[in-house]
CSV table of C-alpha atoms and ligand atoms in Angstrom, one decimal:
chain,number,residue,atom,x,y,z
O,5,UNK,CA,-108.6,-10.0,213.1
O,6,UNK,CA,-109.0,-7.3,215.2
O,7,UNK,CA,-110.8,-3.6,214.4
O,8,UNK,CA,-111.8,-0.7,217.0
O,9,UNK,CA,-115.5,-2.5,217.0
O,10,UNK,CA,-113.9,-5.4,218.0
O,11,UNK,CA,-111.9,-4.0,220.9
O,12,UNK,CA,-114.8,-1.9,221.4
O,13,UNK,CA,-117.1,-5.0,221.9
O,14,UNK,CA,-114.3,-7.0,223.6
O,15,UNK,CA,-113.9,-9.6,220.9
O,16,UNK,CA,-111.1,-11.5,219.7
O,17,UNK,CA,-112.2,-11.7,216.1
O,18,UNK,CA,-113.9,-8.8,214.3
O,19,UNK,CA,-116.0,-11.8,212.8
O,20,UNK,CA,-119.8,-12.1,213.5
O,21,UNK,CA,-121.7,-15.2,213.1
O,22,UNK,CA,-125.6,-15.2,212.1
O,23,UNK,CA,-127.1,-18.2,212.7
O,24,UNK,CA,-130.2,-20.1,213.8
O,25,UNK,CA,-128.9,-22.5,216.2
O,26,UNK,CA,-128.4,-22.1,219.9
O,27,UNK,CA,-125.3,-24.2,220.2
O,28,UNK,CA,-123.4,-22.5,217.1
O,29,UNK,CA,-124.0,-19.3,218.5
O,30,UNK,CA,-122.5,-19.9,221.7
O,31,UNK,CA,-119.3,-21.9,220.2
O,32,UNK,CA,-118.6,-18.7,217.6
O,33,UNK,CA,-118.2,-16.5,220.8
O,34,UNK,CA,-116.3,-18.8,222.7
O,35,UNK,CA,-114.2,-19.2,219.4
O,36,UNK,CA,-113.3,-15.0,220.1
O,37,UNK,CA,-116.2,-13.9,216.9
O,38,UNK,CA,-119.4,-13.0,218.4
O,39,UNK,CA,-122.3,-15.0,218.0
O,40,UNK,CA,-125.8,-14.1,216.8
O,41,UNK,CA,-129.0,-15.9,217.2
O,42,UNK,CA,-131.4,-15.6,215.1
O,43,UNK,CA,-135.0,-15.2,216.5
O,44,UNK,CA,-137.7,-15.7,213.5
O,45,UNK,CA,-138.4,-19.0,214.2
O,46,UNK,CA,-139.0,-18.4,217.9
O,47,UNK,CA,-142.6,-17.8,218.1
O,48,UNK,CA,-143.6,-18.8,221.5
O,49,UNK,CA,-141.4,-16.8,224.1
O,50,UNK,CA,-140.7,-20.4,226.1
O,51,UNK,CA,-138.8,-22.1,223.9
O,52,UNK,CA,-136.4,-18.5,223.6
O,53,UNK,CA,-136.3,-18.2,226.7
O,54,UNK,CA,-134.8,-22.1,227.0
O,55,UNK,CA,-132.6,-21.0,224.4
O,56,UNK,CA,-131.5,-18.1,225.6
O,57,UNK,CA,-130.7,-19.5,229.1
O,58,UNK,CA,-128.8,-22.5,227.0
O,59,UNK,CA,-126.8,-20.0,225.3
O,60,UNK,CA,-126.0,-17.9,228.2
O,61,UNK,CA,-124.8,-20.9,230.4
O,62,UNK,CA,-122.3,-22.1,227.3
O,63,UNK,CA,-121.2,-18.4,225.7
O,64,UNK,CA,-118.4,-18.8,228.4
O,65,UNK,CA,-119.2,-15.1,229.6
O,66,UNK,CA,-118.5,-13.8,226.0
O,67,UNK,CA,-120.9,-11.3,224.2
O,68,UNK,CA,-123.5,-12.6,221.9
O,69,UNK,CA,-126.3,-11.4,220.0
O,70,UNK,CA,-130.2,-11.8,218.9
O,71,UNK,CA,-131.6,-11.3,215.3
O,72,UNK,CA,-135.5,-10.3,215.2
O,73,UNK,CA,-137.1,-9.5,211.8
O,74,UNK,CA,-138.9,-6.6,212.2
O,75,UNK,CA,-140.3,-5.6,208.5
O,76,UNK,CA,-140.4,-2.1,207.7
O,77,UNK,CA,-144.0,-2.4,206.2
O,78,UNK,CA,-146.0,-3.3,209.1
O,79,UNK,CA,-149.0,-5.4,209.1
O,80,UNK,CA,-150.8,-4.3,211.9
O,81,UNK,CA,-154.0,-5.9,213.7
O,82,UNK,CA,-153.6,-8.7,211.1
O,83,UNK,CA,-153.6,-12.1,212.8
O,84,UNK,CA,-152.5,-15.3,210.8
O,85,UNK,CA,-156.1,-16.4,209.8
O,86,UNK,CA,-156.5,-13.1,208.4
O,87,UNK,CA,-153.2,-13.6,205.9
O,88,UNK,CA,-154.7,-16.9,205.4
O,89,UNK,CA,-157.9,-15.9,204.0
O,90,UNK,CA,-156.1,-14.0,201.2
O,91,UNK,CA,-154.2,-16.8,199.6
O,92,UNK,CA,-155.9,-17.2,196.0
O,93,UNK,CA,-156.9,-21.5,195.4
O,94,UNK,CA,-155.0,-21.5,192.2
O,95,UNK,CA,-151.9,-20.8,194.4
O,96,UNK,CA,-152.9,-23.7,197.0
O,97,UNK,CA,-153.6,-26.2,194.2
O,98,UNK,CA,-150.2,-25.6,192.8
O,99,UNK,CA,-148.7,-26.4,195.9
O,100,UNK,CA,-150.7,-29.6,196.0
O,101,UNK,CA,-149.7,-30.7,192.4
O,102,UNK,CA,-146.0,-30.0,193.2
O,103,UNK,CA,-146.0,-31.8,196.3
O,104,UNK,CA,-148.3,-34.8,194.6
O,105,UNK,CA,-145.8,-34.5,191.4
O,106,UNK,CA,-142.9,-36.0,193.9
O,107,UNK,CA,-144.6,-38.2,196.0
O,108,UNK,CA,-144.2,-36.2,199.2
O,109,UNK,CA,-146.5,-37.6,202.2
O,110,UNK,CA,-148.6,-35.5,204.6
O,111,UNK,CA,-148.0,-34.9,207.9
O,112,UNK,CA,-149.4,-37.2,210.5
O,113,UNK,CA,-152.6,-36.2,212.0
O,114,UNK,CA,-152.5,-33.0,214.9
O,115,UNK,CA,-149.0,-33.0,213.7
O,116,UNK,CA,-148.2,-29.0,213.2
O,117,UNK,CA,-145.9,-28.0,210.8
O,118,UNK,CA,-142.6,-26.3,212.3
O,119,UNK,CA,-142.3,-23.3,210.5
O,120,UNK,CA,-144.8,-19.8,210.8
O,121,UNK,CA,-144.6,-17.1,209.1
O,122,UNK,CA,-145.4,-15.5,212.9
O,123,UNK,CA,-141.7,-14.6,213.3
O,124,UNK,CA,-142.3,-11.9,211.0
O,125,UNK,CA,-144.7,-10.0,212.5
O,126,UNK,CA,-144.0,-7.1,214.7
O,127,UNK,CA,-146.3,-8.4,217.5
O,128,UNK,CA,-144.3,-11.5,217.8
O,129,UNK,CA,-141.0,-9.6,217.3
O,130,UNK,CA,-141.9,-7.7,220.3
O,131,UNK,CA,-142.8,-10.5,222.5
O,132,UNK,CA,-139.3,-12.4,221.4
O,133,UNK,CA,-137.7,-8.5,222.7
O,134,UNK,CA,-139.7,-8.7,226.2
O,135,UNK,CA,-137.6,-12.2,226.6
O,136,UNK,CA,-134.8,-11.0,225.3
O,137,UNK,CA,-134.4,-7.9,227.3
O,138,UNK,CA,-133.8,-9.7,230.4
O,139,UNK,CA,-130.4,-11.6,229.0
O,140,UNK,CA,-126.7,-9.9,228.8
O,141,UNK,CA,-127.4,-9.8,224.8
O,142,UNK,CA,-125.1,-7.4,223.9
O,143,UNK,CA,-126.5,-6.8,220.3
O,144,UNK,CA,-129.7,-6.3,218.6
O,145,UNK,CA,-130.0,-7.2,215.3
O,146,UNK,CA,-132.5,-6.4,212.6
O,147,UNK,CA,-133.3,-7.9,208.9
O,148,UNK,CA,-135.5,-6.3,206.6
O,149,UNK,CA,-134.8,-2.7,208.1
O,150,UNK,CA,-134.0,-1.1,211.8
O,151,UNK,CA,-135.9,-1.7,214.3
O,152,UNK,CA,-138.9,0.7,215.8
O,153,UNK,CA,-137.3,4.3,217.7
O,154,UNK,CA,-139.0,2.8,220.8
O,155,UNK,CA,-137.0,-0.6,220.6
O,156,UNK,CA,-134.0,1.1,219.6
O,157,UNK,CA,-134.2,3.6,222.3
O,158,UNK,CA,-134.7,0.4,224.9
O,159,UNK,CA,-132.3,-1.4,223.6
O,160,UNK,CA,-129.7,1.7,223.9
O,161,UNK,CA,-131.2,2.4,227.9
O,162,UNK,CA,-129.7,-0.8,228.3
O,163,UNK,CA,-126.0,-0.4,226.6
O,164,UNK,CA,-126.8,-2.6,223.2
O,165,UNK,CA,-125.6,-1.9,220.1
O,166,UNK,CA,-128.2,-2.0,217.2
O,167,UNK,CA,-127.3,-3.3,213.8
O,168,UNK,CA,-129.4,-3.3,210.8
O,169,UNK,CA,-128.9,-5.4,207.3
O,170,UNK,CA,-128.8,-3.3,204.5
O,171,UNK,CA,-128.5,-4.1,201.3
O,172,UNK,CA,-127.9,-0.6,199.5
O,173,UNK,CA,-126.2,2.3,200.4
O,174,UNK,CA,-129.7,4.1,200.2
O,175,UNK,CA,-131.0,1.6,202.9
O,176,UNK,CA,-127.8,2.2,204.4
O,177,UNK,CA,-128.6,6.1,205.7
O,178,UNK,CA,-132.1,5.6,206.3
O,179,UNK,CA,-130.9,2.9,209.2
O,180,UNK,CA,-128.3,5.2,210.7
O,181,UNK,CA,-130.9,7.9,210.5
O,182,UNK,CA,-132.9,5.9,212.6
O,183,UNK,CA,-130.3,6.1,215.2
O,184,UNK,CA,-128.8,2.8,214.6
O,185,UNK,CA,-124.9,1.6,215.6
O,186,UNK,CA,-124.0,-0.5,213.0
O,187,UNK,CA,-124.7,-1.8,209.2
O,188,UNK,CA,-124.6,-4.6,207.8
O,189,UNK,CA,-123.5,-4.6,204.6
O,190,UNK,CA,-125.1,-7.2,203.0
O,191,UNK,CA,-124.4,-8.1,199.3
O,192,UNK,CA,-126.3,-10.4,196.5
O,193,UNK,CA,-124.1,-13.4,197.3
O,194,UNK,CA,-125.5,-13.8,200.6
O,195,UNK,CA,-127.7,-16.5,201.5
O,196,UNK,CA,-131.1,-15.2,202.9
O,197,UNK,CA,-133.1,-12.1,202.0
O,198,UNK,CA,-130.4,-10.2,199.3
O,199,UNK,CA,-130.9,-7.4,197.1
O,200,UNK,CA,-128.9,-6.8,194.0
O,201,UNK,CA,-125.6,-4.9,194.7
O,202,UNK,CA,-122.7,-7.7,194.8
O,203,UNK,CA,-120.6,-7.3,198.4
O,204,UNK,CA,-117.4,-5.6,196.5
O,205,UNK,CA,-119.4,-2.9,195.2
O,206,UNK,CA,-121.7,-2.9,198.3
O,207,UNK,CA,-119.1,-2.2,200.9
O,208,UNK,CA,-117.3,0.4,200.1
O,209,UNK,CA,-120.5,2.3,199.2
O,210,UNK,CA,-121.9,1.9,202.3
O,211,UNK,CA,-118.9,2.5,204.0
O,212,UNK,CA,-118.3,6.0,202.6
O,213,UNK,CA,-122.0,6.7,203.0
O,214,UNK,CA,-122.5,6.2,206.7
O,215,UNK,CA,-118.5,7.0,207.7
O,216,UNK,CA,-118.0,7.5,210.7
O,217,UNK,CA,-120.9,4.9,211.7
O,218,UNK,CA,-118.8,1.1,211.9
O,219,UNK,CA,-119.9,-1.4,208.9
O,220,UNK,CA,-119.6,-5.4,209.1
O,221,UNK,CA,-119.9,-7.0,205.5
O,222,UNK,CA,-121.9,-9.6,204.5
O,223,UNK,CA,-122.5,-11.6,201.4
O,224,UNK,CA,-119.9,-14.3,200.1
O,225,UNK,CA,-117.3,-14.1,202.6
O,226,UNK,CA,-115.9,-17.7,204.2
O,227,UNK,CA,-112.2,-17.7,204.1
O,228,UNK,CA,-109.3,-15.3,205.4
O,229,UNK,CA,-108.6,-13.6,202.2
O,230,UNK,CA,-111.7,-13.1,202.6
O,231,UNK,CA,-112.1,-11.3,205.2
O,232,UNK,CA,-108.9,-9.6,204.6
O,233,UNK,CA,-110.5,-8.2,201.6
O,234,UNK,CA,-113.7,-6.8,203.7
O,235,UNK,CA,-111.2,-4.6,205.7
O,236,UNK,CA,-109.4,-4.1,202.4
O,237,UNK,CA,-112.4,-2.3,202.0
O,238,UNK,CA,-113.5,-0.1,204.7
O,239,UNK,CA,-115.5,-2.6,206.8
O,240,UNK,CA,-114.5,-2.7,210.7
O,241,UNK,CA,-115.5,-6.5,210.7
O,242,UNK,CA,-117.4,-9.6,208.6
O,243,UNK,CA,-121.0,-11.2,209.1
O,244,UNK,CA,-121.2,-14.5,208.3
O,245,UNK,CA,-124.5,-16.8,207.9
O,246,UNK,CA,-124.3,-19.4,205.5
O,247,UNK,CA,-120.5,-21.3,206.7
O,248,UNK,CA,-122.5,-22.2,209.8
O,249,UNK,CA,-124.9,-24.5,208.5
O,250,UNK,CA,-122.3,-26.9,207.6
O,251,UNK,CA,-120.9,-26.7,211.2
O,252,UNK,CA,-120.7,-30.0,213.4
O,253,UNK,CA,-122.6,-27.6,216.1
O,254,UNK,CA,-125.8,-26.6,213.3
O,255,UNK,CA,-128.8,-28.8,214.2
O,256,UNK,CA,-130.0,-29.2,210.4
O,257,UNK,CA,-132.0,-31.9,211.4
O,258,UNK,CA,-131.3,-33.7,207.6
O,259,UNK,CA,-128.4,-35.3,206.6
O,260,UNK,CA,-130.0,-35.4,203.2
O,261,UNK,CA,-129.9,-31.7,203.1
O,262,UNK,CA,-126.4,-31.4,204.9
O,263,UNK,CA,-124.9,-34.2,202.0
O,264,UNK,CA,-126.5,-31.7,199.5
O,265,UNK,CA,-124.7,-28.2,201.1
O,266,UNK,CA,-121.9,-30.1,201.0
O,267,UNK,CA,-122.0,-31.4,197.1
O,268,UNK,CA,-123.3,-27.9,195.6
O,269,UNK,CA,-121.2,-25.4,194.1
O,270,UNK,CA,-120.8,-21.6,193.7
O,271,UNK,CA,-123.7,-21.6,191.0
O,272,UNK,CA,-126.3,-24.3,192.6
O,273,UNK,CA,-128.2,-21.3,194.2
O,274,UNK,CA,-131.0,-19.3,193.6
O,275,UNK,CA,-132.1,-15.5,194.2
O,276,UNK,CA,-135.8,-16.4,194.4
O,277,UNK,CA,-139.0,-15.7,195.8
O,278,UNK,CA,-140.7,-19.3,196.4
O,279,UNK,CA,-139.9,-19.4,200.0
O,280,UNK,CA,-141.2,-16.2,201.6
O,281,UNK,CA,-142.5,-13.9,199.0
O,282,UNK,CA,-139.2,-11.6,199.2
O,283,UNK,CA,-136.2,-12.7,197.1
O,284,UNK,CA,-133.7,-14.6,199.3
O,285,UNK,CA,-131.1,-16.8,198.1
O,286,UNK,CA,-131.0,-20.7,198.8
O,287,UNK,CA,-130.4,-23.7,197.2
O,288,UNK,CA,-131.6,-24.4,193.9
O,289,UNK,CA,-133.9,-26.8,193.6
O,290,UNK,CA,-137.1,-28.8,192.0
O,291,UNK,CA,-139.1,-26.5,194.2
O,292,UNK,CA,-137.4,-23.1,193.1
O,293,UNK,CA,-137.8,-24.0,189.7
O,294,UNK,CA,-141.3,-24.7,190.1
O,295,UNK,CA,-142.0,-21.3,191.3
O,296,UNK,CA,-139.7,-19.5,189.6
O,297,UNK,CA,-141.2,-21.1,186.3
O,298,UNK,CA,-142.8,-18.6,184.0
O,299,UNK,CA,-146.1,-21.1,183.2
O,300,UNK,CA,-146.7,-21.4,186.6
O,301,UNK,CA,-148.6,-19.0,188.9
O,302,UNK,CA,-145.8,-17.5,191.0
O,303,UNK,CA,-144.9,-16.5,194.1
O,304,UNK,CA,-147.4,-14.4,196.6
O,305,UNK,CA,-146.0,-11.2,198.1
O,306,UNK,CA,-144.8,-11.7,201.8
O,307,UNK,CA,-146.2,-12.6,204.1
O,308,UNK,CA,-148.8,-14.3,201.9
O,309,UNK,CA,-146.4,-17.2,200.2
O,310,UNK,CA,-144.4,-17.5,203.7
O,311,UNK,CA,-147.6,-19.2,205.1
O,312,UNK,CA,-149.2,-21.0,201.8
O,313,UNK,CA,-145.9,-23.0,201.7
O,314,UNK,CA,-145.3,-23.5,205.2
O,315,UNK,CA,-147.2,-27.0,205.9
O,316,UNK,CA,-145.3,-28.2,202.1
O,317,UNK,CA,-141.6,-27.3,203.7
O,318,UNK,CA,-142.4,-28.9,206.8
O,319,UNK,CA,-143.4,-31.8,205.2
O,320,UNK,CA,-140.2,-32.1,202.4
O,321,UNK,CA,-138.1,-31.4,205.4
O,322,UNK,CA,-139.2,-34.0,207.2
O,323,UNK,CA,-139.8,-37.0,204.8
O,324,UNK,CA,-136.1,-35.3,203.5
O,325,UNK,CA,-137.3,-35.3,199.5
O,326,UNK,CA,-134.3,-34.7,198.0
O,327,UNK,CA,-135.1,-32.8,194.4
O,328,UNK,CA,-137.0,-30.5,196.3
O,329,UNK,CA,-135.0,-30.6,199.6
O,330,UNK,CA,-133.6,-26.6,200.1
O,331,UNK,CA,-132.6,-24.2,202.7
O,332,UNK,CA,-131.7,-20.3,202.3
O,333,UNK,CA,-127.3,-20.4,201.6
O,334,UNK,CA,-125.3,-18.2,199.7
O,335,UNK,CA,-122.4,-18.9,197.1
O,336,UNK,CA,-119.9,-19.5,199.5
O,337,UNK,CA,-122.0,-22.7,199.9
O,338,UNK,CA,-119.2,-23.8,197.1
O,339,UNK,CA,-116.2,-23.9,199.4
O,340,UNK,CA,-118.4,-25.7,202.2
O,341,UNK,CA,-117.1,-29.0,201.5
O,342,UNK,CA,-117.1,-30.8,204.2
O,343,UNK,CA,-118.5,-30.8,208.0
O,344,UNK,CA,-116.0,-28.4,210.3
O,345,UNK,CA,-116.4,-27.7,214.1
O,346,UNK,CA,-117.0,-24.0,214.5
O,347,UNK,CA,-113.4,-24.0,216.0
O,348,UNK,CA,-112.2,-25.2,213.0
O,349,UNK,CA,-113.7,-23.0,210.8
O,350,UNK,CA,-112.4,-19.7,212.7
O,351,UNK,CA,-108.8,-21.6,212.7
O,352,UNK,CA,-109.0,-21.5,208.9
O,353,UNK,CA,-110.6,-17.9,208.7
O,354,UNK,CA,-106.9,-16.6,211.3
O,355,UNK,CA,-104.1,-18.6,209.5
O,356,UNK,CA,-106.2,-17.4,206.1
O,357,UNK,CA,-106.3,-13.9,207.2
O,358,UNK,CA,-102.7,-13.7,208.4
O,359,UNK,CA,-101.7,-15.2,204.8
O,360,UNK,CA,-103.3,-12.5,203.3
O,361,UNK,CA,-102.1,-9.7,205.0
O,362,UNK,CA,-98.5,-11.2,204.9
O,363,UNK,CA,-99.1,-11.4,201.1
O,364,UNK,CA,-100.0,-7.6,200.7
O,365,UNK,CA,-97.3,-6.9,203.2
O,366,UNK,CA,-94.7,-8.2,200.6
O,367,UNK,CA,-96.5,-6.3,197.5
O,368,UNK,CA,-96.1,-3.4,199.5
O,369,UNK,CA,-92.5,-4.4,200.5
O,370,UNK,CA,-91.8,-4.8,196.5
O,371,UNK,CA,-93.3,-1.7,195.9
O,372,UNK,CA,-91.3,0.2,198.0
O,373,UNK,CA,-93.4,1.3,201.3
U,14,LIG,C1,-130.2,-20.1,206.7
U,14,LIG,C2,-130.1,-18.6,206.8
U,14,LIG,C3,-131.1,-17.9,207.4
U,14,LIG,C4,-131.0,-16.5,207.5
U,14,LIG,N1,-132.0,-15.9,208.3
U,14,LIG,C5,-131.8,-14.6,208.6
U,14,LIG,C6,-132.6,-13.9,209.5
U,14,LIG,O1,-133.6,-14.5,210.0
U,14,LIG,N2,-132.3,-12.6,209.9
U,14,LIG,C7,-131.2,-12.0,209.3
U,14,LIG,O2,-131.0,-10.8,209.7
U,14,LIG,N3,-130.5,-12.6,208.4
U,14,LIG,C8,-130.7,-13.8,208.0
U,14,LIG,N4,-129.8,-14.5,207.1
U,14,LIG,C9,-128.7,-13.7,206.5
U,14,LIG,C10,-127.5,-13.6,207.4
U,14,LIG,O3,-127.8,-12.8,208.5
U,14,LIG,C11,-126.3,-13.1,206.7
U,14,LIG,O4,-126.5,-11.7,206.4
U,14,LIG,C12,-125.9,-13.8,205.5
U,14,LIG,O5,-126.0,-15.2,205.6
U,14,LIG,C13,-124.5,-13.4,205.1
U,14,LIG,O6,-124.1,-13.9,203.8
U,14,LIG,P1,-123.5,-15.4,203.7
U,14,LIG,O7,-124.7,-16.3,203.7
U,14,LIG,O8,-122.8,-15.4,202.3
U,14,LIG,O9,-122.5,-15.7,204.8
U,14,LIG,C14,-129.9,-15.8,207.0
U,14,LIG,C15,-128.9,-16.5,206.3
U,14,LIG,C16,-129.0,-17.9,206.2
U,14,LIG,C17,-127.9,-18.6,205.4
């Protein structure tokens, strides 16, 4: 699976991996695709710069990447407390009745809960790009827009490429107007933030509207055919997020919630807006529905609902309470079925790919080319 980015980038496998875990990041580069990490949850600099060493020491010298969310509104000089003082009762209370309506116990006294909505913020994005600066990363990737001319002029002083997620070809020019390498493609299948333009029609949009600027796609893609298809249509390599999380490397931390990845099909997930405010898709669950219920109050614009449910995911994580047990995954969560080493799963993208091309090869044969 190779394309001039990949030769360009040294890579084996035009096939990138997004993912949150350390050790799966590492084992997609040794694997010849090039791993990204994802840095939202990383809100004190230590514990990236552990993970960043880690990864280094077991990428086997290959290239890798970091993801930073870097919102395109900014929400400057607001701290935490500040987004805090904003959340309406009526929103709190439902969260209480939800969480009291399935039995789901607090946390244990002084215990924190695991998950900020600090990631998003630019000045903790910046302080995750001070640590990162000082690795080999040889990528800088951005969600929810390209990052700030300064930090893509850094990042370019010291030889990265920047990508960018988009998820329409409007979104597409403004981020190589900003000066940007590479776009993501990123289409409503795709588990995370998503907008509304499905990956086959995505791609080759993007592609003609940025050409001669490389595209990865995004959104739905976990076999050879697959990917196949994303080249089919213009892309110079894939971005995958959501085959990961069924990895033997991912760290999930619940075997509750890996048992229910593997169990859900195509249509068990949701575009919705009850995790971070934004529309991502994830899992469908008790939770979801409760948001995404008419009667009910709704979700908060982000950041807002990002920190109003953070303490209540921590907690249904932890105590693993299953109805309203989720995680952000796309469709392709239907053909995770069961737990693969990373190895494994690039083995199946190769023989899957080389079926594919074989296949059109013949068509092409037949028809004479
Ligand atoms: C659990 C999970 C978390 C994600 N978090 C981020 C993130 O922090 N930053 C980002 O750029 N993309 C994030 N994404 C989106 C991925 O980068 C990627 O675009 C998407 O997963 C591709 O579609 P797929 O899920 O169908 O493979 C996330 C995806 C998943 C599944």
């Amino acid at each position: 699976m190779q394309t001039e980015l990949s030769r360009k980038l040294g890579i084996e496998h035009a096939a990138f991996g997004f993912t949150p875990f350390p050790a799966v990041a590492a084992a997609i580069s040794r694997a010849g695709g090039f791993g990204v990490l994802g840095a939202v949850r990383y809100t004190a600099p230590d514990d990236l710069e552990r993970d960043l060493d880690w990864l280094d020491a077991h990428a086997d010298g290959r290239p890798y990447g970091l993801d930073v969310v870097m919102p395109a509104k900014k929400v400057e000089g607001v701290t935490e407390a500040d987004v805090e003082a904003m959340i309406p009762e009526a929103h709190r209370r439902f969260v209480r009745d939800t969480l009291a309506a399935h039995g789901v116990p607090g946390l244990a006294e002084g215990e924190a809960s695991g998950w900020r909505i600090t990631g998003w913020m630019e000045q903790v994005a910046r302080t995750q790009l001070a640590v990162a600066f000082d690795y080999p990363i040889r990528l800088l990737a951005s969600a929810l827009g390209p990052p700030p001319a300064d930090v893509i002029a850094r990042a370019h002083d010291r030889d990265l490429l920047v990508a960018a997620l988009a998820g329409s070809a409007r979104h597409a020019v403004k981020h190589r107007d900003a000066g940007i390498d590479i776009v993501v493609a990123q289409g409503y299948e795709a588990g995370g933030h998503t907008g509304e333009i499905a990956t086959m029609v995505l791609t080759p949009e993007v592609v003609d509207a940025v050409d001669p600027l490389p595209v990865l796609a995004a959104g739905g893609i976990g076999s050879g055919p697959q990917v196949a298809a994303a080249l089919t249509l213009g892309a110079q390599g894939v971005w995958l997020g959501s085959i990961w999380l069924t990895t033997t490397e991912a760290d999930l931390h619940s075997p509750a919630l890996t048992r229910k990845l593997l169990a859900a099909g195509s249509g068990d997930t949701v575009r919705s807006r009850a995790l971070t405010g934004k529309p991502a898709r994830q899992l469908r669950t008790a939770w979801t529905d409760a948001w995404d219920d008419p009667t009910g109050p709704g979700a908060l614009p982000m950041p807002l609902q990002g920190l109003l449910v953070a303490e209540a995911v921590s907690r249904i994580q932890k105590y693993e309470v299953e109805p309203l047990l989720g995680t952000p995954v796309g469709q392709i969560v239907g053909r995770m079925t069961s737990e693969r080493s990373v190895q494994a799963v690039f083995d199946d993208l190769t023989r899957g790919f080389e079926q594919a091309v074989d296949r059109l090869c013949r068509i092409a044969e037949r028809s004479g080319r």
